[in-house]
Coordinates of C-alpha atoms in Angstrom, one line a residue:
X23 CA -3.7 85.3 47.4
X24 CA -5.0 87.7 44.8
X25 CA -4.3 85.6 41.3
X26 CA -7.6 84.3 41.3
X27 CA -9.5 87.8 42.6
X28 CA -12.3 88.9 39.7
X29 CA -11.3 92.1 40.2
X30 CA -14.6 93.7 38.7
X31 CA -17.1 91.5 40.9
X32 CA -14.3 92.6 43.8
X33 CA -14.6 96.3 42.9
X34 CA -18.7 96.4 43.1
X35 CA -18.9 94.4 46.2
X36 CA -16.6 96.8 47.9
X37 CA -18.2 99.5 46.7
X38 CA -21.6 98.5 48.4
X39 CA -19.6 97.2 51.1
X40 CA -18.6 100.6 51.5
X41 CA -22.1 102.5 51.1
X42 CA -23.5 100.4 54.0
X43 CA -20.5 101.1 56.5
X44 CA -21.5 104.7 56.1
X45 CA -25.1 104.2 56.2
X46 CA -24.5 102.1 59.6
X47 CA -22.3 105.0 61.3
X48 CA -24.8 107.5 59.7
X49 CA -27.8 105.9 61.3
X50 CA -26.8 106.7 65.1
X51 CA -28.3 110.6 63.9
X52 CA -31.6 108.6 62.2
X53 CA -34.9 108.8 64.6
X54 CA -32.3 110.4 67.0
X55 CA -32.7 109.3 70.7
X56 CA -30.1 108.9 74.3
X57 CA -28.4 106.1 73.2
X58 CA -27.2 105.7 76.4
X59 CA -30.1 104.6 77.2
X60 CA -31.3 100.6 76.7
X61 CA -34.2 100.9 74.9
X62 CA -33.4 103.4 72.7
X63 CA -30.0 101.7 71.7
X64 CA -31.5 98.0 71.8
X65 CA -35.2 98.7 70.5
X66 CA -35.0 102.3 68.4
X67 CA -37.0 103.7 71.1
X68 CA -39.6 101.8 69.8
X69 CA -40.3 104.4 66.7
X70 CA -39.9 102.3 63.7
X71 CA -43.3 102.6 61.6
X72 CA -45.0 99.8 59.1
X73 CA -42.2 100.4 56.2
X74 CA -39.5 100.7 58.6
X75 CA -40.3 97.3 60.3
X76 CA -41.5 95.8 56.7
X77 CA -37.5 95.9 55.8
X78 CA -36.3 95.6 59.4
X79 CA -37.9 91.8 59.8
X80 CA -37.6 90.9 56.2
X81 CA -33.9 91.8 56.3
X82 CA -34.0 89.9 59.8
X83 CA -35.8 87.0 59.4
X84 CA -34.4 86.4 55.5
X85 CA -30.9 86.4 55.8
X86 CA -27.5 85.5 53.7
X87 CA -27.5 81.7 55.0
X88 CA -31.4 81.5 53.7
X89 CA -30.1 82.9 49.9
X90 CA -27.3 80.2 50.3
X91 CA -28.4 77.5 52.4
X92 CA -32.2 77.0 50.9
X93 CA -30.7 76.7 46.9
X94 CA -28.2 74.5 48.6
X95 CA -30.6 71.8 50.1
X96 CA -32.9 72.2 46.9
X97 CA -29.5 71.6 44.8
X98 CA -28.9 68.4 47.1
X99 CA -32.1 67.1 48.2
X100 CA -34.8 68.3 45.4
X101 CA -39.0 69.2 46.9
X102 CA -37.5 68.8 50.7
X103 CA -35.3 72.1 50.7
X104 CA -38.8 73.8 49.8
X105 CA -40.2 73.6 53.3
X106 CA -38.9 76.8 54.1
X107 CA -41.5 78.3 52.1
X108 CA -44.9 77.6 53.7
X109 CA -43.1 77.6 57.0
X110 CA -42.4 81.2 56.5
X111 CA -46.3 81.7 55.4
X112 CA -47.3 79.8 58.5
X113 CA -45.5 82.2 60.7
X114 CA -47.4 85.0 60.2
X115 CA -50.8 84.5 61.4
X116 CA -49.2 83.3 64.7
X117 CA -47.2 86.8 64.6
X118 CA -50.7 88.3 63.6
X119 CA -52.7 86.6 66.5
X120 CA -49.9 86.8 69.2
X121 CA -47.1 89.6 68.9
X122 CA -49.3 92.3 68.9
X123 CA -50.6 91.2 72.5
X124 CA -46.6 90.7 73.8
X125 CA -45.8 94.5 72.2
X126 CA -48.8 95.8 74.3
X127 CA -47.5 94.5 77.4
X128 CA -44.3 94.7 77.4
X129 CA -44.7 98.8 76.2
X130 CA -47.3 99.1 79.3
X131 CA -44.4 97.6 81.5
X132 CA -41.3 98.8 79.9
X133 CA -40.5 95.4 79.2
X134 CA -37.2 95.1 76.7
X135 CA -37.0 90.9 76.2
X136 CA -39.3 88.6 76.0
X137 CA -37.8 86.9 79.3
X138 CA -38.9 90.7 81.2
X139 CA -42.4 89.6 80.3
X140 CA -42.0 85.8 81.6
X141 CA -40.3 87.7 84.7
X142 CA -43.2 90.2 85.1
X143 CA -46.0 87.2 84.1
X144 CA -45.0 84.2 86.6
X145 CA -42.9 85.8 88.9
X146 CA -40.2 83.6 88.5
X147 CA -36.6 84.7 88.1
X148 CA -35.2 80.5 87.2
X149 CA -38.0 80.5 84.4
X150 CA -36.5 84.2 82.9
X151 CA -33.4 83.0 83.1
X152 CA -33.9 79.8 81.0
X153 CA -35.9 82.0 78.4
X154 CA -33.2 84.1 78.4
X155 CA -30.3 81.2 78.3
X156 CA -32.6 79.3 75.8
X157 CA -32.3 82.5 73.7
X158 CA -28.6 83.8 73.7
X159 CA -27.1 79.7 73.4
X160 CA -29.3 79.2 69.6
X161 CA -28.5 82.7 68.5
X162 CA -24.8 82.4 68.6
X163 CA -24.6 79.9 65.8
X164 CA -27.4 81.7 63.9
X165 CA -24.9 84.5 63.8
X166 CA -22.1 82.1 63.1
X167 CA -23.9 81.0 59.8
X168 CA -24.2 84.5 58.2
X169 CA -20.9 83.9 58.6
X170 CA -21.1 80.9 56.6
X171 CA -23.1 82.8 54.1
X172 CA -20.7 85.7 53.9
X173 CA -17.7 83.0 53.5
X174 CA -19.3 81.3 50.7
X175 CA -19.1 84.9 48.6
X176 CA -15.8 86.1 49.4
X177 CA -14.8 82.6 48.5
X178 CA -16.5 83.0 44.8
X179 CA -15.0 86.4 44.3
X180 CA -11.7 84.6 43.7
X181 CA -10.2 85.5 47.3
X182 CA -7.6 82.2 48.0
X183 CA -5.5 82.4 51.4
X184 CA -4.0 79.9 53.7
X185 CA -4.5 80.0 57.3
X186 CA -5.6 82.6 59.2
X187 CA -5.1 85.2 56.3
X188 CA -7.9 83.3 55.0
X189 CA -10.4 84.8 57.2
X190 CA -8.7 88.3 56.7
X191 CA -12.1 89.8 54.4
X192 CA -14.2 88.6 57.1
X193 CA -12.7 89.6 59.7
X194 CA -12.7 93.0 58.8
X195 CA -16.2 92.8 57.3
X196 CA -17.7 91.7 61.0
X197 CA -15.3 94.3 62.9
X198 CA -16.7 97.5 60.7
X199 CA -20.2 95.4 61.5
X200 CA -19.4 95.7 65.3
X201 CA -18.3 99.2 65.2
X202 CA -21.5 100.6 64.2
X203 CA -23.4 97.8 65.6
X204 CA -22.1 99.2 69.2
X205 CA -22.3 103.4 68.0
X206 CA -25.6 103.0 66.4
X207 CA -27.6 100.3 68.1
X208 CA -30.7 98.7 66.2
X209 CA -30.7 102.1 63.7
X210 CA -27.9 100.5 61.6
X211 CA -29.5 97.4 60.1
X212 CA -32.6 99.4 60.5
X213 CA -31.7 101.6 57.8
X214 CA -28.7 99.5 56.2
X215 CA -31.9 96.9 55.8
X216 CA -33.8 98.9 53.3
X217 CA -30.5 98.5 50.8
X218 CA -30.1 95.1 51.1
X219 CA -33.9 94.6 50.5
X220 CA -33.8 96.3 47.8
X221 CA -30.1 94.3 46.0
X222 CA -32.0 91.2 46.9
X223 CA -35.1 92.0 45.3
X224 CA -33.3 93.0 42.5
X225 CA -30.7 89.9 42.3
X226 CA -33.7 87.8 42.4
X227 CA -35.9 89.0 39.8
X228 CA -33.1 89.3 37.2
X229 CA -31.9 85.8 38.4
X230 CA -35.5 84.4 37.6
X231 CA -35.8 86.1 34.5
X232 CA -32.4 85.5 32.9
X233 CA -31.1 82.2 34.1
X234 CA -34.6 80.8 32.4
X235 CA -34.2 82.0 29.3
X236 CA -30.4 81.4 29.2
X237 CA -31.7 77.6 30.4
X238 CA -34.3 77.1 27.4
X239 CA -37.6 77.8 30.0
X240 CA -38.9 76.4 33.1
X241 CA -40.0 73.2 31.5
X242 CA -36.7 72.7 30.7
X243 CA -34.9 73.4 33.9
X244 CA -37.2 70.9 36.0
X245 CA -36.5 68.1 33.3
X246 CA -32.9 68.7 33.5
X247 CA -32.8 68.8 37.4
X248 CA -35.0 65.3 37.3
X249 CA -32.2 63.9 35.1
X250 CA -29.6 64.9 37.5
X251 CA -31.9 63.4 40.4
X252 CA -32.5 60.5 39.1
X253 CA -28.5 60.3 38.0
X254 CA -27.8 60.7 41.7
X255 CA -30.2 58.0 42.7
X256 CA -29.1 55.4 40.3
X257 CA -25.3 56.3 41.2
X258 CA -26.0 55.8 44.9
X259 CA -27.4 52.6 44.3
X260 CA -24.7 51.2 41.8
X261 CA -22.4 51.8 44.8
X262 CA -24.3 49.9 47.1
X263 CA -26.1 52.6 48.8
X264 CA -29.7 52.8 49.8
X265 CA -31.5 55.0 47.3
X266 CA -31.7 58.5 48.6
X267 CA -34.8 60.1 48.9
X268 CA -34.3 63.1 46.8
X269 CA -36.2 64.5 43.3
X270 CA -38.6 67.1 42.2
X271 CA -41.4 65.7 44.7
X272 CA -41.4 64.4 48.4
X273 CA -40.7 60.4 48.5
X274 CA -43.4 59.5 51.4
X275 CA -41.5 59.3 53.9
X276 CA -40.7 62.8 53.6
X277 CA -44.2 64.1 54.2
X278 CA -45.1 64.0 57.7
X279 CA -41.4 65.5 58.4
X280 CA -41.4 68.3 55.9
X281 CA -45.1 69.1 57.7
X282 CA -43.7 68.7 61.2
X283 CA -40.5 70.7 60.0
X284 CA -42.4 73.5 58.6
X285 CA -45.1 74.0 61.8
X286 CA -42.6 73.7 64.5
X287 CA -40.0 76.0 62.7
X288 CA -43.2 78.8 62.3
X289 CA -43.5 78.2 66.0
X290 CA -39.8 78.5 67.1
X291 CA -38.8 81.7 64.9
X292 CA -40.8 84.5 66.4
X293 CA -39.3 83.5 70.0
X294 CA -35.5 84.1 69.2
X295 CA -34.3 87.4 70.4
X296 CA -33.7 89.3 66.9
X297 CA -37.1 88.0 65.9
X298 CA -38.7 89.2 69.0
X299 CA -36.3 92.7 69.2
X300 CA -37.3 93.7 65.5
X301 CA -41.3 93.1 66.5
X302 CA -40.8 95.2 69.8
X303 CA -39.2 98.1 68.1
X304 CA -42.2 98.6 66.0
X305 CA -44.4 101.8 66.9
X306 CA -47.8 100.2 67.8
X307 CA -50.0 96.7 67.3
X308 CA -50.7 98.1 64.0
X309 CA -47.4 98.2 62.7
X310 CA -47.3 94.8 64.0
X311 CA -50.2 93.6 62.2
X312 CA -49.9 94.9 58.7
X313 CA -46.5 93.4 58.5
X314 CA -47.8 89.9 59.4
X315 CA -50.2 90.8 56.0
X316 CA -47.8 92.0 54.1
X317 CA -44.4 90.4 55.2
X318 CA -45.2 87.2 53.0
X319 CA -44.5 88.9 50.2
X320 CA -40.7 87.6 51.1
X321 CA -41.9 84.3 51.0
X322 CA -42.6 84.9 47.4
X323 CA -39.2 85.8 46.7
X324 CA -38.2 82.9 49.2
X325 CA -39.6 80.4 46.7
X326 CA -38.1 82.2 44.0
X327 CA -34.8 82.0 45.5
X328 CA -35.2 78.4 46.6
X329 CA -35.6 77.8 42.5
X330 CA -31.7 78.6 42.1
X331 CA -31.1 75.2 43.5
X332 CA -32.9 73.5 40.8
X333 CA -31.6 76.0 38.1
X334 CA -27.6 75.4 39.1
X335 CA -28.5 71.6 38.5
X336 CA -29.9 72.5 35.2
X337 CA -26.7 74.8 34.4
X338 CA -24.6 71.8 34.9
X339 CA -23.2 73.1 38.1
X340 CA -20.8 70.9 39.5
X341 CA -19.8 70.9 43.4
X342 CA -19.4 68.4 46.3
X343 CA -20.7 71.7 49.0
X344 CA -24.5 72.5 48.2
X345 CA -23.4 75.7 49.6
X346 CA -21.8 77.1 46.4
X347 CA -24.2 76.3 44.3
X348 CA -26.0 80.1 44.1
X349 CA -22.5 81.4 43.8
X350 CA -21.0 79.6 41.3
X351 CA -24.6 79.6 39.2
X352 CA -24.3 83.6 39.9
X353 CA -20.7 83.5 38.0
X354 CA -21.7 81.0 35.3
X355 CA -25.1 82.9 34.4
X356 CA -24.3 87.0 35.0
X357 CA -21.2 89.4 33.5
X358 CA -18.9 89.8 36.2
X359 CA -20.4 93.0 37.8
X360 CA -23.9 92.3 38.3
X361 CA -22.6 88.8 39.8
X362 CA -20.5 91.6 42.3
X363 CA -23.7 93.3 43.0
X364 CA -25.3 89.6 43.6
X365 CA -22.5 88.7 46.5
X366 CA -23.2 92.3 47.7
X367 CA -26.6 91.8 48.4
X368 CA -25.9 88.4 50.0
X369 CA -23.5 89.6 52.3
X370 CA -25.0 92.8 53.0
X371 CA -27.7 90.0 53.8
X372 CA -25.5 88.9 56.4
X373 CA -25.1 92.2 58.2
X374 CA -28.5 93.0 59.0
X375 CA -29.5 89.8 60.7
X376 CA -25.9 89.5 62.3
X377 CA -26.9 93.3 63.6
X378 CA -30.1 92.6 64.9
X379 CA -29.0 88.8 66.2
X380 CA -26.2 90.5 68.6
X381 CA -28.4 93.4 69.8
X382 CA -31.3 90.9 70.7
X383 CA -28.5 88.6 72.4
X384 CA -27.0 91.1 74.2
X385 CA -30.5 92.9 75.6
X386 CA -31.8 89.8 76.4
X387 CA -28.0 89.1 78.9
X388 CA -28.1 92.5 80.5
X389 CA -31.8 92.8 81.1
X390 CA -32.6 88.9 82.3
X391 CA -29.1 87.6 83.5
X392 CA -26.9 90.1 84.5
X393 CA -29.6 92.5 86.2
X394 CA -31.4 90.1 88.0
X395 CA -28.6 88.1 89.1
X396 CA -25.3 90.2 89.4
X397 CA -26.2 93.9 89.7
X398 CA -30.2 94.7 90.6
X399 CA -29.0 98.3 91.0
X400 CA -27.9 98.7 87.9
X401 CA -27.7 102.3 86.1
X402 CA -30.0 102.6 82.8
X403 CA -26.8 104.4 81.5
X404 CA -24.5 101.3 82.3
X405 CA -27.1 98.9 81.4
X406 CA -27.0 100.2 77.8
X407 CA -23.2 100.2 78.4
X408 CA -23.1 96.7 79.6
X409 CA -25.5 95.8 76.1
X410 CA -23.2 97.2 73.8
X411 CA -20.4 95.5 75.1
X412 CA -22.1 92.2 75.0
X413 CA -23.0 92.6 71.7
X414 CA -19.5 92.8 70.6
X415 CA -18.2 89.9 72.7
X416 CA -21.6 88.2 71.1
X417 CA -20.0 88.7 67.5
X418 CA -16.4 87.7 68.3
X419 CA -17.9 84.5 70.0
X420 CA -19.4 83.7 66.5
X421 CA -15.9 84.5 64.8
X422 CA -14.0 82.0 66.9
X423 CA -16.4 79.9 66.0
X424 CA -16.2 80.0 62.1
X425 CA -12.4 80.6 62.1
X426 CA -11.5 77.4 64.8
X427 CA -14.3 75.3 64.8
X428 CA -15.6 73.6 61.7
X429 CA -18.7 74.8 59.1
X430 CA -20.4 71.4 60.5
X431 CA -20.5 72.8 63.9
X432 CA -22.1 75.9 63.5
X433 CA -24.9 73.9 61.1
X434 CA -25.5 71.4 63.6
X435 CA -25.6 73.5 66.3
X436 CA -27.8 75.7 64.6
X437 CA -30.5 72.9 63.9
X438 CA -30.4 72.6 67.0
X439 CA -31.3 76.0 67.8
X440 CA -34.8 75.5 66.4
X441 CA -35.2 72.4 68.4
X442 CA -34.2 75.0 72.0
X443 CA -36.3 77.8 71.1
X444 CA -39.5 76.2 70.8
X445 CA -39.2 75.1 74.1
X446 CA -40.1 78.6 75.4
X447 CA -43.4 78.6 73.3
X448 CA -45.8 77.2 76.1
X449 CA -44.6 79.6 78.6
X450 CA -44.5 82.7 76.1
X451 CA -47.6 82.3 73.9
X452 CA -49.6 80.8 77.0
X453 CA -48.9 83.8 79.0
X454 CA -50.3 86.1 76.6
X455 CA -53.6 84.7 76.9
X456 CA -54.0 82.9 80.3
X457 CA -52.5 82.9 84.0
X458 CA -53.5 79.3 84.9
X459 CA -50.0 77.9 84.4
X460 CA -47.4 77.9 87.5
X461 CA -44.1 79.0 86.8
X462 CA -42.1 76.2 88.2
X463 CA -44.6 73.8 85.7
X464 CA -43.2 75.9 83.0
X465 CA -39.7 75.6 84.1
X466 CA -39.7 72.0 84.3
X467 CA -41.6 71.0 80.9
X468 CA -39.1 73.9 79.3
X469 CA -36.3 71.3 80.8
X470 CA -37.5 68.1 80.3
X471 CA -38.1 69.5 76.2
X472 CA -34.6 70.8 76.0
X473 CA -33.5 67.5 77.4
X474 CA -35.5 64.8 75.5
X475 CA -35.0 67.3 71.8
X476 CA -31.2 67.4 72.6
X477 CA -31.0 63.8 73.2
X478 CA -33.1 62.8 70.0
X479 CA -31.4 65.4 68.0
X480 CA -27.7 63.5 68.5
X481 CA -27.4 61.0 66.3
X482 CA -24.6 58.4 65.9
X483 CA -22.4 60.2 63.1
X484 CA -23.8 63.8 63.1
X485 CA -27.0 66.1 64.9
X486 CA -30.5 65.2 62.8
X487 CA -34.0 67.0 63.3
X488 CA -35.8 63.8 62.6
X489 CA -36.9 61.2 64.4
X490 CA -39.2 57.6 63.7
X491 CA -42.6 57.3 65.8
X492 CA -44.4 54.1 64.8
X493 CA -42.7 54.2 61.4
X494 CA -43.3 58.0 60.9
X495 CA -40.7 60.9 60.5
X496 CA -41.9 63.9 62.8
X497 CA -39.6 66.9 63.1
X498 CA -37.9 66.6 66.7
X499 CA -38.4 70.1 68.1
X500 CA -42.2 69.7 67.6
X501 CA -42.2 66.3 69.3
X502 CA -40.2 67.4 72.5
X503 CA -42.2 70.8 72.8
X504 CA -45.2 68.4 73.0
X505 CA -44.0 67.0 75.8
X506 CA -43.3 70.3 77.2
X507 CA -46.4 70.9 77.1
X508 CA -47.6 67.9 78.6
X509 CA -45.1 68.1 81.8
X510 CA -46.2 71.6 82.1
X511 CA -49.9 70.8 82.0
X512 CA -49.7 68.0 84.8
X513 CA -47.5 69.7 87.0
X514 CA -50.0 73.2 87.0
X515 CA -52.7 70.5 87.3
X516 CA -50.8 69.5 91.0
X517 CA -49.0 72.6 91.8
X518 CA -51.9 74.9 91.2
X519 CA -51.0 78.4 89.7
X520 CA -48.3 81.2 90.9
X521 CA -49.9 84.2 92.4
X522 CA -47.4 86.8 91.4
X523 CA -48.0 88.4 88.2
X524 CA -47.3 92.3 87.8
X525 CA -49.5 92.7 84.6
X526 CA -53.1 93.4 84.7
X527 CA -55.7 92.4 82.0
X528 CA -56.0 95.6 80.3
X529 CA -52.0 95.3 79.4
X530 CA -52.6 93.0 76.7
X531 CA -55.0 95.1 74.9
X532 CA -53.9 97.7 72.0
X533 CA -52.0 100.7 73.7
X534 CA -51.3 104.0 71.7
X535 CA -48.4 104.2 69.3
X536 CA -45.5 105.9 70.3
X537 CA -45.0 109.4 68.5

């Protein structure tokens, strides 16, 4: 089991390993507040100010899977992996223009979720609940895939088990996660988030520094990935295969989908739960809104990191799982403890957004199905109770899922999980700015997109995001919220609006920071 373990690596990624456990218990005493009390467990009593939240959403939004997965795709697929990139720049000018207006409201209201503002908005308890269902079914294998990310690490450290011994590492890494996941509330990635900013930051630069000059330049890392392209292409088609559309540049019909793919992921982000929970924590609109100026700065970095794909071609690495391509580049290119401190930072990467993921889950259960459905009466002392709980069944869910169920699933369901969540972009975004639409309109475009993107999404051997319109690849998520869109529009059209709605115009406008 431990033949294989590079002990050094091993040693300085426990060590870190360590330092953030404490700094996760540690953090319950930070901005101290009644955690038995929802929004002070689930939101940080809304106190976090522009740095805080600067770190909190970066190490939110950017997370382990991204440092793995977006390499991975570039190692496999060349320009297409690269969409990630202006789709996090096209995210925040919607973040700038909208969440500012749902963090006003929903402080006016005491709002927790965004399916307590749909509530409060339309009146209409079916149309929270599907937010709120929409919400907790595409976290859970989000979660799963930090999994994935924190998997990939262990596995490059040397660690070798059969069965369920196999898992043992992680395991115990997402049991200390939920212990001070449950103690702390949304403190502990808060704070554990500003170290594993920081490692990545770090990791990065040297990575782009060092593997270049290691590699002979830039210039000759591109020509030595475009050789290993085109050696892919020609091998595909010596064995019979269409050529695959992969190299240094989109093939055309990659365009409209890597356009598609990049505007309806911007749209669907900022709805999930952890998205929407790390944006509702923040102190004021202003916190808000300088992060949406200076939050791209992780996009930099993003395209940075997404560069490791191309470099581990150039460094001759060799794997049939795009996945282990940053790892075993990390081992090939860096002494064995700074390539520790790199598979820190990467699973420390998995923490925060795992953190955050289970917290927004888990508000988003007690406050829009369990409260309106099962107990009305509920306690805000058992509420917050009921949260915590949640949030640890949340992360065992996502365990059973990487231990029984294969990588695949969790992937596939996970593309998915873009496709769901922009469904509830009509009914949030629209109610920020008008009334006109009727709740049950809402309900059933949310439906018939869920439906119709599902449907599209399932393919004959495995789940795809793409799908051929008049000979043109559109992303599907943006193509089924379009009809969303359109159901909801006709059926307001003969419905007329829904008269309930609990907020008042001057909600939406800037409120006063919380001290």
């Amino acid at each position: 089991m431990l033949d294989n373990l590079n002990w050094t690596a091993a040693a300085v990624f426990v060590f870190f390993f360590a330092v953030v456990t404490i700094i996760g218990f540690v953090a319950a005493r930070w901005k101290s507040g009644d955690l038995s009390q929802l929004h002070e467990w689930g939101l940080g009593g809304r106190r976090f100010g522009a740095w805080i939240t600067w770190f909190l959403l970066g190490g939110d939004l950017y997370t382990a899977y991204t440092v793995i997965a977006v390499p991975g795709v570039m190692y496999a697929l060349g320009a297409y992996g690269f969409f990630a990139v202006p789709y996090t720049i096209l995210i925040y000018p919607l973040v700038f223009l909208i969440m500012p207006k749902l963090w006003n409201v929903t402080h006016k209201n005491h709002y927790l979720t965004g399916a307590d503002f749909i509530a409060g908005r339309y009146g209409n308890r079916w149309l929270e609940l599907a937010v709120a269902f929409t919400g907790i079914l595409a976290t859970m294998p989000y979660i799963a895939l930090q999994l994935v990310g924190m998997e990939k690490v262990i596995g490059a450290l040397g660690f070798k088990a059969d069965g369920m011994a196999s898992h043992a590492p992680l395991t115990i890494a997402f049991i200390i996660l939920a212990l001070y996941t449950y103690k702390s509330g949304l403190r502990a990635p808060a704070m554990i988030a500003f170290v594993k900013d920081i490692m990545i930051y770090v990791f990065v630069i040297a990575a782009v520094i060092v593997i270049p000059a290691k590699l002979g330049g830039y210039a000759a890392i591109f020509d030595a990935a475009k050789t290993a392209y085109d050696a892919k292409i020609a091998a595909a088609v010596a064995g019979g295969k269409p050529a695959p559309a992969i190299g240094l540049t989109l093939a055309p019909s990659q365009i409209w989908m890597f356009i598609s793919l990049s505007v309806g992921s911007a749209m669907a982000l900022f709805m999930y739960p952890h998205a929407m929970t790390g944006t509702l924590s923040a102190s004021s609109p202003d916190v808000i809104r300088r992060n949406a100026v200076t939050l791209p700065a992780y996009s930099l970095v993003l395209g940075l990191i997404a560069l490791l794909g191309v470099m581990a071609l150039a460094a001759g690495i060799k794997t049939t799982d795009p996945q282990q391509a940053v790892p075993l580049l990390v081992l090939k290119m860096f002494p064995d403890w700074f390539a520790g401190f790199c598979f820190a930072a990467i699973a420390i990467g998995a923490l925060v957004p795992a953190a955050v993921m289970s917290i927004g889950a888990a508000n988003t259960f007690t406050r829009n199905v369990w409260k309106p459905f099962i107990e009305p009466d509920i306690s805000p002392e058992k509420e917050s109770y009921l949260a915590k709980l949640m949030s640890l069944i949340v992360k065992v869910g996502a365990l059973v899922v990487i231990i029984w169920l294969p990588t695949q699933f969790a992937l596939d369901l996970q593309l998915l999980g873009g496709v769901w969540m922009i469904q509830i972009f009509p009914a949030v975004v629209a109610g920020l700015y008008t009334r006109w639409f009727n709740g049950w309109a809402l309900l059933i475009g949310w439906a018939a997109g869920m439906i119709v993107g599902s449907y599209l999404s399932w393919g004959p051997t495995a789940l795809t995001p793409a799908v051929s319109i008049y000979g043109t690849t559109f992303y599907i998520g943006l193509v089924a919220v379009a009809l969303n869109f359109v159901v909801s529009v006709v059926l307001t059209m003969v419905l007329g609006s829904t008269a309930s709605d609990e907020t008042k115009a001057s909600d939406y406008e800037d409120a006063a920071a919380v001290r």
